[in-house]
Coordinates of C-alpha atoms in Angstrom, one line a residue:
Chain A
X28 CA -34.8 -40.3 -52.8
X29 CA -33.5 -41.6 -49.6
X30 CA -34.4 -39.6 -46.8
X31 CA -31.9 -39.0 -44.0
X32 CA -33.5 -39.3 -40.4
X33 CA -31.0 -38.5 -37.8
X34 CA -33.2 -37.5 -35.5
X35 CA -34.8 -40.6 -34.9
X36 CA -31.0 -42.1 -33.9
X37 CA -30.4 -38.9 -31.5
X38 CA -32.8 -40.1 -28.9
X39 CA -30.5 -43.4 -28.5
X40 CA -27.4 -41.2 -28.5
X41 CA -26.7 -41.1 -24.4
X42 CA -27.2 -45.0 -24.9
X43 CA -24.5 -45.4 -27.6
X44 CA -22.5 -42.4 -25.9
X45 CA -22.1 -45.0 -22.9
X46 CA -20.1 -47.7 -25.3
X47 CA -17.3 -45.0 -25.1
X48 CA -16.4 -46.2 -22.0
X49 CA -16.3 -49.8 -23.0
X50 CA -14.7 -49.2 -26.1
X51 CA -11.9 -46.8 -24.3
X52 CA -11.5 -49.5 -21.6
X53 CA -11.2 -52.7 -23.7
X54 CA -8.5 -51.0 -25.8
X55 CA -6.5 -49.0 -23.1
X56 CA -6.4 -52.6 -21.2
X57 CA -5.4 -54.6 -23.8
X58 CA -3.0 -53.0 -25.8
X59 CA -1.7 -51.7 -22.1
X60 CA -0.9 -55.4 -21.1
X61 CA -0.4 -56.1 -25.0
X62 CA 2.7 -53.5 -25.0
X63 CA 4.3 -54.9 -21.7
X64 CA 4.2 -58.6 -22.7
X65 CA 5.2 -57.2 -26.5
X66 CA 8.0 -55.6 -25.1
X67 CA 9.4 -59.1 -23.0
X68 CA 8.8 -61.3 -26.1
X69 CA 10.2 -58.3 -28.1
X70 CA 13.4 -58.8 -25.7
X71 CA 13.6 -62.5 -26.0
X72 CA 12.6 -62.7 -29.3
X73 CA 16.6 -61.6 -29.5
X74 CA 17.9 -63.4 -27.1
X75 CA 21.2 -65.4 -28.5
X76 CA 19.9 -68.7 -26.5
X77 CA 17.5 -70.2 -29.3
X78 CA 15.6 -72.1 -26.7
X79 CA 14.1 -68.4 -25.6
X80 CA 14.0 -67.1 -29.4
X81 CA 12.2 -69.7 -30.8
X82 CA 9.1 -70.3 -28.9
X83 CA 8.9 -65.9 -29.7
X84 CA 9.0 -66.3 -33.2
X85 CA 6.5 -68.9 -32.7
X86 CA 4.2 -66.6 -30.5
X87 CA 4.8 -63.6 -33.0
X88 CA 4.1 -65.7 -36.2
X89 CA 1.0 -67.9 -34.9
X90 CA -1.0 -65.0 -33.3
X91 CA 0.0 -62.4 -36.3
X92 CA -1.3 -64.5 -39.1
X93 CA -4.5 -65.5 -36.8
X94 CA -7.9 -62.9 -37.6
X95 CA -8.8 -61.3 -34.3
X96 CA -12.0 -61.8 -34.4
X97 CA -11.4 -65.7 -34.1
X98 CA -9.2 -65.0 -31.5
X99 CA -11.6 -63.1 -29.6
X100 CA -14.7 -66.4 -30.4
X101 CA -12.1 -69.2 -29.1
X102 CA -10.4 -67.3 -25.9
X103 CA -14.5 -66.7 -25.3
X104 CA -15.1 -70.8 -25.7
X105 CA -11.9 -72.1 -24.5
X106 CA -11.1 -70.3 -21.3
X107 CA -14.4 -71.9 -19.8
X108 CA -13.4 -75.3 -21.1
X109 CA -9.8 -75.4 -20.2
X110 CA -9.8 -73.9 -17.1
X111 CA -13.0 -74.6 -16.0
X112 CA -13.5 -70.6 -15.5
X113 CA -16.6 -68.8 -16.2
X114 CA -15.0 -65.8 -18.0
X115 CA -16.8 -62.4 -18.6
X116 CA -17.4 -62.1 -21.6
X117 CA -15.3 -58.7 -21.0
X118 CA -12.5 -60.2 -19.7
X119 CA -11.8 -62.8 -22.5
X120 CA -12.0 -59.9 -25.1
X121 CA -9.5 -58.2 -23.6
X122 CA -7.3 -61.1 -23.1
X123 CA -7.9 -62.2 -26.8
X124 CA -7.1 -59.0 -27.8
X125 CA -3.9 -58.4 -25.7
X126 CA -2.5 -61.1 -27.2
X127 CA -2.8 -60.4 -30.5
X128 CA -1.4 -56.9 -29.8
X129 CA 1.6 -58.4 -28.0
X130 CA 2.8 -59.9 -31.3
X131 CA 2.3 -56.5 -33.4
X132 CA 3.8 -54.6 -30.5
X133 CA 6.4 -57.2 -29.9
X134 CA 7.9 -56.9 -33.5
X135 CA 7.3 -53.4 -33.8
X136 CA 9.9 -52.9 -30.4
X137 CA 11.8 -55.4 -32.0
X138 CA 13.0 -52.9 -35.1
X139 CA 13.6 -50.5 -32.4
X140 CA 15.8 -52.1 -30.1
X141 CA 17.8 -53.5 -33.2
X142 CA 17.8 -49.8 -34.3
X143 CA 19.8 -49.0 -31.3
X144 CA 23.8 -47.7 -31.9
X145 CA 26.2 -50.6 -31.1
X146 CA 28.3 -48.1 -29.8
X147 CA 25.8 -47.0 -26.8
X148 CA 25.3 -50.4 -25.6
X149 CA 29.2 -50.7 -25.6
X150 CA 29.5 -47.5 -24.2
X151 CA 27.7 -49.3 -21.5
X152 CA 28.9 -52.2 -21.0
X153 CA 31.9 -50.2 -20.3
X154 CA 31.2 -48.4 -17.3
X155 CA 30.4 -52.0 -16.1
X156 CA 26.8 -52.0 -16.7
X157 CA 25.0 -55.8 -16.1
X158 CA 22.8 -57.0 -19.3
X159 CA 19.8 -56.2 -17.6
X160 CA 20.9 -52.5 -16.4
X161 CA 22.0 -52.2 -20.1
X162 CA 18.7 -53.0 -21.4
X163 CA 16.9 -50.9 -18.4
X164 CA 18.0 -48.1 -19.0
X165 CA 20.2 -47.3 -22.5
X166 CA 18.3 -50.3 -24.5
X167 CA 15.0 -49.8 -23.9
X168 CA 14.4 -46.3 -23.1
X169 CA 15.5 -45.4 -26.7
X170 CA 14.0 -48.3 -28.5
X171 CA 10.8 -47.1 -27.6
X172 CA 11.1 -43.4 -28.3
X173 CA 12.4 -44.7 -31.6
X174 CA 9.0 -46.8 -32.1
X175 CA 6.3 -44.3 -30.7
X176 CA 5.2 -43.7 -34.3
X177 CA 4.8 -47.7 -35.2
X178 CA 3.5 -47.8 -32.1
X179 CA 0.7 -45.0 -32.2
X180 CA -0.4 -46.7 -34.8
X181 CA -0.9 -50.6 -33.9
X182 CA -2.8 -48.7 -30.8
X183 CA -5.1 -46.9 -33.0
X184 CA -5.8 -50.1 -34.8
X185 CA -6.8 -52.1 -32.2
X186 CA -9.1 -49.2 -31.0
X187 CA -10.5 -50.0 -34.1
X188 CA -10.2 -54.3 -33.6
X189 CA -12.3 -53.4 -30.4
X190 CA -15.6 -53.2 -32.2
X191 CA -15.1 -57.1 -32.6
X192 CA -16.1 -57.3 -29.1
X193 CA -20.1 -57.0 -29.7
X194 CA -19.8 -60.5 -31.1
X195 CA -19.1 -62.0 -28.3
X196 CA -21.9 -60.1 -26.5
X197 CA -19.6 -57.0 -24.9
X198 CA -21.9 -53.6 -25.7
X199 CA -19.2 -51.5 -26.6
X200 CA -20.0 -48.7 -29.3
X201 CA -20.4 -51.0 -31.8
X202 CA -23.2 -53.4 -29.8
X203 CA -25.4 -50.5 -29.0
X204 CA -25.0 -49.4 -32.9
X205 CA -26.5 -52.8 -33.6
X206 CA -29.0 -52.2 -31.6
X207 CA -30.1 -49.1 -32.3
X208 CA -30.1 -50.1 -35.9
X209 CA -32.2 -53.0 -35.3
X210 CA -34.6 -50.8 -33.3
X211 CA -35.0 -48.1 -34.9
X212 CA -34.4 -49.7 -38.9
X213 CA -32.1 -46.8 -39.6
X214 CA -28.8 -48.4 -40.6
X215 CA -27.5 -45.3 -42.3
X216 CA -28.1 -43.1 -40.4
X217 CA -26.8 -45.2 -36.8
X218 CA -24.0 -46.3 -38.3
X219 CA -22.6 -42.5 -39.6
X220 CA -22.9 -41.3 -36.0
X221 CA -20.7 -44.4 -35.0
X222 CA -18.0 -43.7 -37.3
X223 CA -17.8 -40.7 -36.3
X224 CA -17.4 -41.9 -32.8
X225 CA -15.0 -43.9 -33.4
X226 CA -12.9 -40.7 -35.3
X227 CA -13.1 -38.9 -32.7
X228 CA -11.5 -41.8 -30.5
X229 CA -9.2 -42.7 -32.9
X230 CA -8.2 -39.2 -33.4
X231 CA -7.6 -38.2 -30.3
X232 CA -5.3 -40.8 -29.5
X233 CA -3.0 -40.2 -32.6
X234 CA -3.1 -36.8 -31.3
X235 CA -2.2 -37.8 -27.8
X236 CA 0.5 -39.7 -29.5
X237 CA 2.0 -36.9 -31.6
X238 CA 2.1 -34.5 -28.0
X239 CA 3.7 -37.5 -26.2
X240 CA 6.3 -38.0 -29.2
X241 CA 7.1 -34.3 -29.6
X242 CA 7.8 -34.3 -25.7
X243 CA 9.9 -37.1 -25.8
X244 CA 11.8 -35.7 -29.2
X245 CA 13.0 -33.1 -26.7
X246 CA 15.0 -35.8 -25.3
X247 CA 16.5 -37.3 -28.3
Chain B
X18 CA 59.5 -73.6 -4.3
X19 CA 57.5 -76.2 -6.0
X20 CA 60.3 -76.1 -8.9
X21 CA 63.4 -76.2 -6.2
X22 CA 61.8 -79.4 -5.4
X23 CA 61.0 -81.0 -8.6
X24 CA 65.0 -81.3 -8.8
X25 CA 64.1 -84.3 -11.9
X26 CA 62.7 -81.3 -14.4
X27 CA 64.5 -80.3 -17.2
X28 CA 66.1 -77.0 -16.6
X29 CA 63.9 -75.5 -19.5
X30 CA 61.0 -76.4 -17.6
X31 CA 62.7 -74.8 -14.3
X32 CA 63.5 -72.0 -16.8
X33 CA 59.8 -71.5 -17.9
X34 CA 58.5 -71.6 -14.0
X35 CA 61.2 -68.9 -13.6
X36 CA 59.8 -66.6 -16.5
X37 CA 56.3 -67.0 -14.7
X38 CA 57.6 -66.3 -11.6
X39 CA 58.6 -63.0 -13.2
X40 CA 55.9 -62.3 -14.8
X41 CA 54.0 -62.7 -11.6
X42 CA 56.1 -60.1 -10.4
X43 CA 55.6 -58.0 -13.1
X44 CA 51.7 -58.1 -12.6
X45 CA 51.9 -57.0 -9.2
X46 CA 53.7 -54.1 -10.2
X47 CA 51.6 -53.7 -13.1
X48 CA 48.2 -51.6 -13.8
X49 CA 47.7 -53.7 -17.1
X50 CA 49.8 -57.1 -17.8
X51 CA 48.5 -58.5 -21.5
X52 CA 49.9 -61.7 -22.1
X53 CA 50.1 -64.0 -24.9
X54 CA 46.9 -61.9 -26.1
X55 CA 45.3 -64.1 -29.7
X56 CA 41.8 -63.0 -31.0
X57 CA 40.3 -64.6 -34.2
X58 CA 37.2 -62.9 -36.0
X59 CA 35.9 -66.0 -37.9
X60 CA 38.9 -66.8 -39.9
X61 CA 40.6 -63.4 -39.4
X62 CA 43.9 -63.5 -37.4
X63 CA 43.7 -60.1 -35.7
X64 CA 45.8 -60.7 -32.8
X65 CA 48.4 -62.8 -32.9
X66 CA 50.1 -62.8 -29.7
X67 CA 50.2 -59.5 -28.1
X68 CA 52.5 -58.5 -24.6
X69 CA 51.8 -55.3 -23.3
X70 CA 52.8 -54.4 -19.7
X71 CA 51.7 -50.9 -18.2
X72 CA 52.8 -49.1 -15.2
X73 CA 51.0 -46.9 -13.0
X74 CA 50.8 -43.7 -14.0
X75 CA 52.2 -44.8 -17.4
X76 CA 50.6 -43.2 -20.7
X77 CA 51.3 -45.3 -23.4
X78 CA 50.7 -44.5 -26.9
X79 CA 49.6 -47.1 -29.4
X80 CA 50.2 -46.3 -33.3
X81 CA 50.1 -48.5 -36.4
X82 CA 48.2 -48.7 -39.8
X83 CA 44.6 -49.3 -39.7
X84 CA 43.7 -53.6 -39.8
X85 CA 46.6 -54.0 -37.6
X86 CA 44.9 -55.0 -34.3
X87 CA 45.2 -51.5 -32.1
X88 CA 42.1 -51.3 -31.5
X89 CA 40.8 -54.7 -31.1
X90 CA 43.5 -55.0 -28.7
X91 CA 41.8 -51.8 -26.5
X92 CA 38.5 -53.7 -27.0
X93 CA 39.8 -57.3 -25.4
X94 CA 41.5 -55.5 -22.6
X95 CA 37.8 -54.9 -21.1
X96 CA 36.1 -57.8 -22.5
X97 CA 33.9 -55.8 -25.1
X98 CA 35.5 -58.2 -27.1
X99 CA 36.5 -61.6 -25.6
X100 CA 39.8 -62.7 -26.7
X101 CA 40.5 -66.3 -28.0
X102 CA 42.9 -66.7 -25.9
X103 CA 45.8 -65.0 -23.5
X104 CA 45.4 -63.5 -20.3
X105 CA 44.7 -60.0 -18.5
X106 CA 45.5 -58.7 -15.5
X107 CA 44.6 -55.7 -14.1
X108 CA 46.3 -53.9 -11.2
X109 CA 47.2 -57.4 -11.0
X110 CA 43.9 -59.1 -10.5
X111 CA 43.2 -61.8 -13.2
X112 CA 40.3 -61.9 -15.9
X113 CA 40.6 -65.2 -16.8
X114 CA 38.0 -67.5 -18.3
X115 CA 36.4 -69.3 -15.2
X116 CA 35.1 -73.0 -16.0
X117 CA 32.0 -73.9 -18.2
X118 CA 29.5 -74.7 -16.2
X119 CA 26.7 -72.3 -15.6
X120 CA 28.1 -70.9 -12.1
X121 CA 31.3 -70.5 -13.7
X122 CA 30.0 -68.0 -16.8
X123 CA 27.9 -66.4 -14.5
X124 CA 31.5 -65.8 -11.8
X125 CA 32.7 -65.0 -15.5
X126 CA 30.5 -62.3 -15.9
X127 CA 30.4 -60.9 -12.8
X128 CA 34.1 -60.3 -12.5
X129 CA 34.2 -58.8 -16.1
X130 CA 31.6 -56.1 -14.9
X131 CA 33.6 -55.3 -11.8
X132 CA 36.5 -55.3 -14.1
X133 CA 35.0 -53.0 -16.1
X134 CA 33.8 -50.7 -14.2
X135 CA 37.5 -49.9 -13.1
X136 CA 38.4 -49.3 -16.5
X137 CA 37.1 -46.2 -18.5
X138 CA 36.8 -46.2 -22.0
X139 CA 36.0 -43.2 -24.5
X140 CA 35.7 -44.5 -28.1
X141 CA 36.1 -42.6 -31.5
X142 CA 32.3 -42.1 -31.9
X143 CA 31.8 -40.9 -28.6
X144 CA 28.7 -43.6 -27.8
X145 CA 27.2 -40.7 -25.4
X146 CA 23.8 -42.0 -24.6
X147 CA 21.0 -39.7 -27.0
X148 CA 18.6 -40.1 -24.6
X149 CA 20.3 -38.1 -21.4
X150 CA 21.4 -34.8 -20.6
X151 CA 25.1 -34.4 -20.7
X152 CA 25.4 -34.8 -17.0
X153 CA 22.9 -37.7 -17.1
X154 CA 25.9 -39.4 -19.4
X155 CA 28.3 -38.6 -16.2
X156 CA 25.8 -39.7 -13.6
X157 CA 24.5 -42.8 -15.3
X158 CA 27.4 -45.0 -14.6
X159 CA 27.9 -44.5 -10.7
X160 CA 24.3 -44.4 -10.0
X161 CA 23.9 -47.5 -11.6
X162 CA 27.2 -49.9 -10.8
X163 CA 28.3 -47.5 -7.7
X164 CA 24.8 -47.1 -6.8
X165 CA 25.7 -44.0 -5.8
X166 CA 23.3 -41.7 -4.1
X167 CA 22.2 -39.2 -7.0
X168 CA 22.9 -36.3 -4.7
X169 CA 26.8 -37.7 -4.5
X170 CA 27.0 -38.6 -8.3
X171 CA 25.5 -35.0 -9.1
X172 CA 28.2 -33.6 -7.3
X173 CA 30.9 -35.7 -8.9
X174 CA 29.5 -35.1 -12.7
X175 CA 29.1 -30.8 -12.1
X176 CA 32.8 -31.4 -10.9
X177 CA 34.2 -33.6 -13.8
X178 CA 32.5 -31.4 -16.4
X179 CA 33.8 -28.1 -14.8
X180 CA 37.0 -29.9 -15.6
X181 CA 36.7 -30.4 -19.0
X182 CA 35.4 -27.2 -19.4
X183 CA 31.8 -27.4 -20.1
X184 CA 30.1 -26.8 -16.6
X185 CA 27.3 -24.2 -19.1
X186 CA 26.5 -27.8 -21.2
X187 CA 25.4 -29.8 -18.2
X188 CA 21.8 -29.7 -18.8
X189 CA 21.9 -29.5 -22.7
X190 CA 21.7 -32.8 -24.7
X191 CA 24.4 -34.4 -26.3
X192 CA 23.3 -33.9 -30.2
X193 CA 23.7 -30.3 -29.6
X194 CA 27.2 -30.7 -28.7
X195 CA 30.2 -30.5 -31.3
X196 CA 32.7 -32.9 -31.7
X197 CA 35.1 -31.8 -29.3
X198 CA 32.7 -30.9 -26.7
X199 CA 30.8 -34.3 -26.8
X200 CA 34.6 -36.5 -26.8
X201 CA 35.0 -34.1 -23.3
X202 CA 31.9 -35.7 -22.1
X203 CA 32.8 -38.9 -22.5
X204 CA 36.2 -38.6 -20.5
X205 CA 34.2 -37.3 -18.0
X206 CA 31.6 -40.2 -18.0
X207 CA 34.7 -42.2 -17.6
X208 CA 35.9 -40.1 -14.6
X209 CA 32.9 -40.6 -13.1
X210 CA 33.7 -44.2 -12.5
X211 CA 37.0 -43.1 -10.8
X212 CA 38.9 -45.7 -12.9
X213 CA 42.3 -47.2 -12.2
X214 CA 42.9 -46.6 -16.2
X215 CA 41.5 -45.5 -18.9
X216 CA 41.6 -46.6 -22.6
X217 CA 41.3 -44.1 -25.3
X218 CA 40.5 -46.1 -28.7
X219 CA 41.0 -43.2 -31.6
X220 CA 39.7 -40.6 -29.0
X221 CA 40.4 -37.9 -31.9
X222 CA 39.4 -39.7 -35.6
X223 CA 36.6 -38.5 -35.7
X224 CA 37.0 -34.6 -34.9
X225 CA 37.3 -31.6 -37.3
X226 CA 40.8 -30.4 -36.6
X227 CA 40.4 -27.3 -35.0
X228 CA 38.6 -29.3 -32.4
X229 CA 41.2 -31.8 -31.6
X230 CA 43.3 -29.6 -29.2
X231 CA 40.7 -29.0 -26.7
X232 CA 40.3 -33.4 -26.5
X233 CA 44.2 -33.2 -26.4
X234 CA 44.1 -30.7 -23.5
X235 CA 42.0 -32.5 -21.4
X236 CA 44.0 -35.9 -22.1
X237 CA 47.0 -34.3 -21.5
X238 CA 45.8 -32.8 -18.4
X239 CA 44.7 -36.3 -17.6
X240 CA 48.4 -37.5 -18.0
X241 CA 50.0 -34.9 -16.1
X242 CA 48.1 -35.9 -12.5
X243 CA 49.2 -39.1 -13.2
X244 CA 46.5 -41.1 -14.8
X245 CA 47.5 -44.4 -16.1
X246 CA 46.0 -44.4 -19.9
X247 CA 46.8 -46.6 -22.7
X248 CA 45.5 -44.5 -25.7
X249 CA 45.5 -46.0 -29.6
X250 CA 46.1 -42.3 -31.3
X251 CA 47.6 -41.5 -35.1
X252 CA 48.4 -37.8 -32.9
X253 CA 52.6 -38.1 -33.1
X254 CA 52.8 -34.7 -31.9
X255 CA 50.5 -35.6 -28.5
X256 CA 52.3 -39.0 -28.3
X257 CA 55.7 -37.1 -28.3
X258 CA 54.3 -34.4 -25.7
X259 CA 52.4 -36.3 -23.2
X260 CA 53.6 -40.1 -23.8
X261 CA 55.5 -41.9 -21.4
X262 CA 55.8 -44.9 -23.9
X263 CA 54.9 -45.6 -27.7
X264 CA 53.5 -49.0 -29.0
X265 CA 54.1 -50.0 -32.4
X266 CA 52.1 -52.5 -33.7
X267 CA 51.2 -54.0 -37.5
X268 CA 49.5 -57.3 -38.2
X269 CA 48.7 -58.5 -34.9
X270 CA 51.6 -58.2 -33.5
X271 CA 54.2 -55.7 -31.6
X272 CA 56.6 -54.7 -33.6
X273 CA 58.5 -52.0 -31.6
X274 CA 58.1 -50.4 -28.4
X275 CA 60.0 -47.6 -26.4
X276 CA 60.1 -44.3 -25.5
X277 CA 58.4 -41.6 -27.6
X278 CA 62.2 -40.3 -28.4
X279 CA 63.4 -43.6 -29.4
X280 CA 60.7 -44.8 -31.4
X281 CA 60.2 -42.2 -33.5
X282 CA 63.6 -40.9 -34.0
X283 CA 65.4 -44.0 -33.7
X284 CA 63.1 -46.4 -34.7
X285 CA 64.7 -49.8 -35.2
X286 CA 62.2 -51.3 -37.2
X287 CA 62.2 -51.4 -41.1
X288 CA 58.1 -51.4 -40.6
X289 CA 58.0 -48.6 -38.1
X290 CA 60.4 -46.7 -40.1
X291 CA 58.4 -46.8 -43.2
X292 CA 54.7 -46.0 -41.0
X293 CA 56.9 -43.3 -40.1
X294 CA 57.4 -42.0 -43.1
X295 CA 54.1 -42.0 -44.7
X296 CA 52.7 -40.4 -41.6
X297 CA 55.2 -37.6 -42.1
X298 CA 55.7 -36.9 -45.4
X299 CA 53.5 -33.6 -45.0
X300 CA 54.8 -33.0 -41.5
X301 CA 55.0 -29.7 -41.1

């Protein structure tokens, strides 16, 4: 009979307590810059002018069907070579990552804007609105109220993607959990505590989400 | 004068100069000239060369069976759908498509905003934006093309809503409005933009019948200080009352027009005799 030693892991707990941080960050910045550049291509993924639609679809379809985590290896190998940069090993996760979560994001925004009444963008146009003030302010604003539940979700999953970052050498949660099991030999026990972690996280954000969404429903 | 000179054209010619001359005229006079108005959806022959001249301070009433082009022609007078040909002035300014090139669509656009912007528009669905108060649906429009100062728009929207009547609604959202209340928004959000006219496309279709009145009120109201409103209605009754002129159209086309008294008690037509009738048969 296996027996459980979770005290051994607890020394090493203020040591994997500090991943939080990297963990939080990676995923805050990337699916932060993720949702802004989701939300241009989601924009001119419907453009009418096919010379601005097209390279979108491409975008959305190459990075989509692409695993993150060999995203995350050749953004770590290429930057350096193609730009002659010597990335941090931070800073190219996060890119990788942001990119990835552009294309979820970007068709996830999509559905909402193309959920949007005809009639309100009419409505708008009629009061002499410009395109863009259209999109600004009736388009948009409801499109993403509309998504916030599709959208809560592709964030929580790439909190979860952000653990792909210890490959590349980043010690998030998941790097210190490697190392802890490596040092202490208690896979079990290391690994438990980390999912948990990463409940917590990932729970709290869906929870954060459901407050923000039942704010906003106010205005719907 | 250029014709007086061209003594060699055929009078027709000098004829057809004259009737532009005319019509030049007319437009001046004019809050709305339609001319020679032709939109084609695909392969379907909505309008098929429409005239339609209003006055300031007219109110002109547009019936005819459903599929025969009232509607779309509301929706080309402000561009929301671009005619296939024709012209449009307003308070005799052209719309007119500008050349091709990129400068010219973008003149193109710009012009149909302005346009716009001087003509209101409430629609049978209302189309009040979900995601704003009521007053932020009155405000939106001259803070954004006006760029009003919000202070000054705020003033103008508590004042527009007083006068439809709902000055308690101004903070509540517009799902929790009925029918009638949220069509009184949305002729206040057109208000707002202190337009020259205003089109009303079915403002009523869509309301339980007990609610219709209060839309009525307001839009007659409307009529009374002298607003110039071209308004696509099945409402006989509110066309007769508050009408300065009746439009009867089927297929694409005018058929008949007058006043409310001689289209619908003398109507000429063998068409607008027989919409009459179905429309009335259960008159009261």
């Amino acid at each position: 009979m296996y027996e459980f030693r979770f005290d051994v892991v607890w020394q090493y707990l203020p040591y994997l307590a500090r991943g939080v941080w990297i963990t939080i960050w990676v995923t805050l910045a990337s699916t932060g810059i993720g949702l802004v550049l989701g939300i241009v291509i989601a924009v001119l993924r419907l453009s009418s002018n096919p010379i601005l639609s097209m390279p979108m679809r491409a975008y959305i379809e190459f990075f989509r069907n692409t695993p993150t985590l060999v995203k995350l290896v050749w953004v770590f190998y290429l930057i350096p070579i193609l730009f002659g940069l010597k990335t941090e090993a931070l800073t190219s996760c996060i890119i990788a990552m942001a990119v990835s979560a552009a294309a979820y994001i970007a068709e996830v925004v999509r559905a909402g804007i193309q959920d949007v009444p005809r009639g309100d963008i009419e409505a708008a146009e009629a009061v002499g609105m410009t395109p863009m003030t259209v999109l600004r302010r009736i388009v948009l604003p409801q499109a993403l109220r509309k998504v916030l539940p599709p959208l809560a979700n592709t964030f929580i999953v790439f909190l979860k993607y952000s653990s792909l970052v210890s490959v590349v050498g980043v010690n998030d949660l998941m790097y210190r959990a490697n190392v802890i099991s490596t040092t202490t030999f208690r896979p079990i026990e290391t690994y438990t505590v980390l999912a948990f972690f990463y409940f917590v996280l990932c729970y709290g954000l869906s929870k954060a989400f459901s407050r923000f969404e039942a704010r906003m429903a106010v205005d719907v | 004068m250029l014709a007086m000179t061209a003594t060699t054209a055929a009078s027709s010619a000098a004829h057809e100069q004259g009737v532009e001359r005319a019509a030049a005229r007319d437009a001046d006079r004019a809050m709305l000239v339609v001319r020679d108005l032709h939109k084609y959806f695909g392969h379907v022959y909505a309008l098929r060369g429409v005239d339609l001249s209003v006055r300031k301070g007219e109110v002109v009433c547009v019936l005819g069976p459903s599929g025969s082009g009232k509607s779309t022609l509301l929706r080309c007078i402000n561009f929301i759908e671009t005619p296939t040909s024709g012209q449009i002035f307003i308070d005799g300014r052209p719309i007119v498509g500008d050349s091709d090139d990129h400068a010219g669509k973008d003149r193109k656009r710009k012009s149909i905003c302005a346009i716009r912007s001087e003509i209101g528009m409430v629609f049978q669905h209302f189309n009040l934006w979900s995601h704003m108060s009521v007053l932020g649906n009155v405000i939106e429009g001259p803070i954004q093309v006006r760029k009003l100062p919000r202070e000054q728009a705020v003033e103008i929207g508590t004042r527009l809503l007083a006068k439809v009547g709902l000055s308690d609604k101004v903070n509540e959202r517009p799902t929790r409005l009925s029918g009638g209340q949220k069509q009184r928004v949305a002729i206040a959000r057109a208000l707002a933009m202190q337009p020259k006219l205003i089109l009303f496309d079915e403002p009523t279709s869509a309301l339980d019948p007990e609610l219709i009145g209060e839309v009525l009120d307001v839009m007659n109201d409307l009529a009374h200080e002298g607003m110039t409103m071209v308004i696509v209605t099945h409402e006989i009754g509110f066309a007769r009352a508050a009408g300065t002129r009746v439009v009867f159209m089927d297929q694409g086309v005018v058929v008949e027009e007058g006043t409310p008294r001689e289209v619908f008690d003398e109507p000429k037509q063998e068409r607008t005799q027989r919409f009459l009738r179905s429309m009335l048969r259960y008159a009261p």
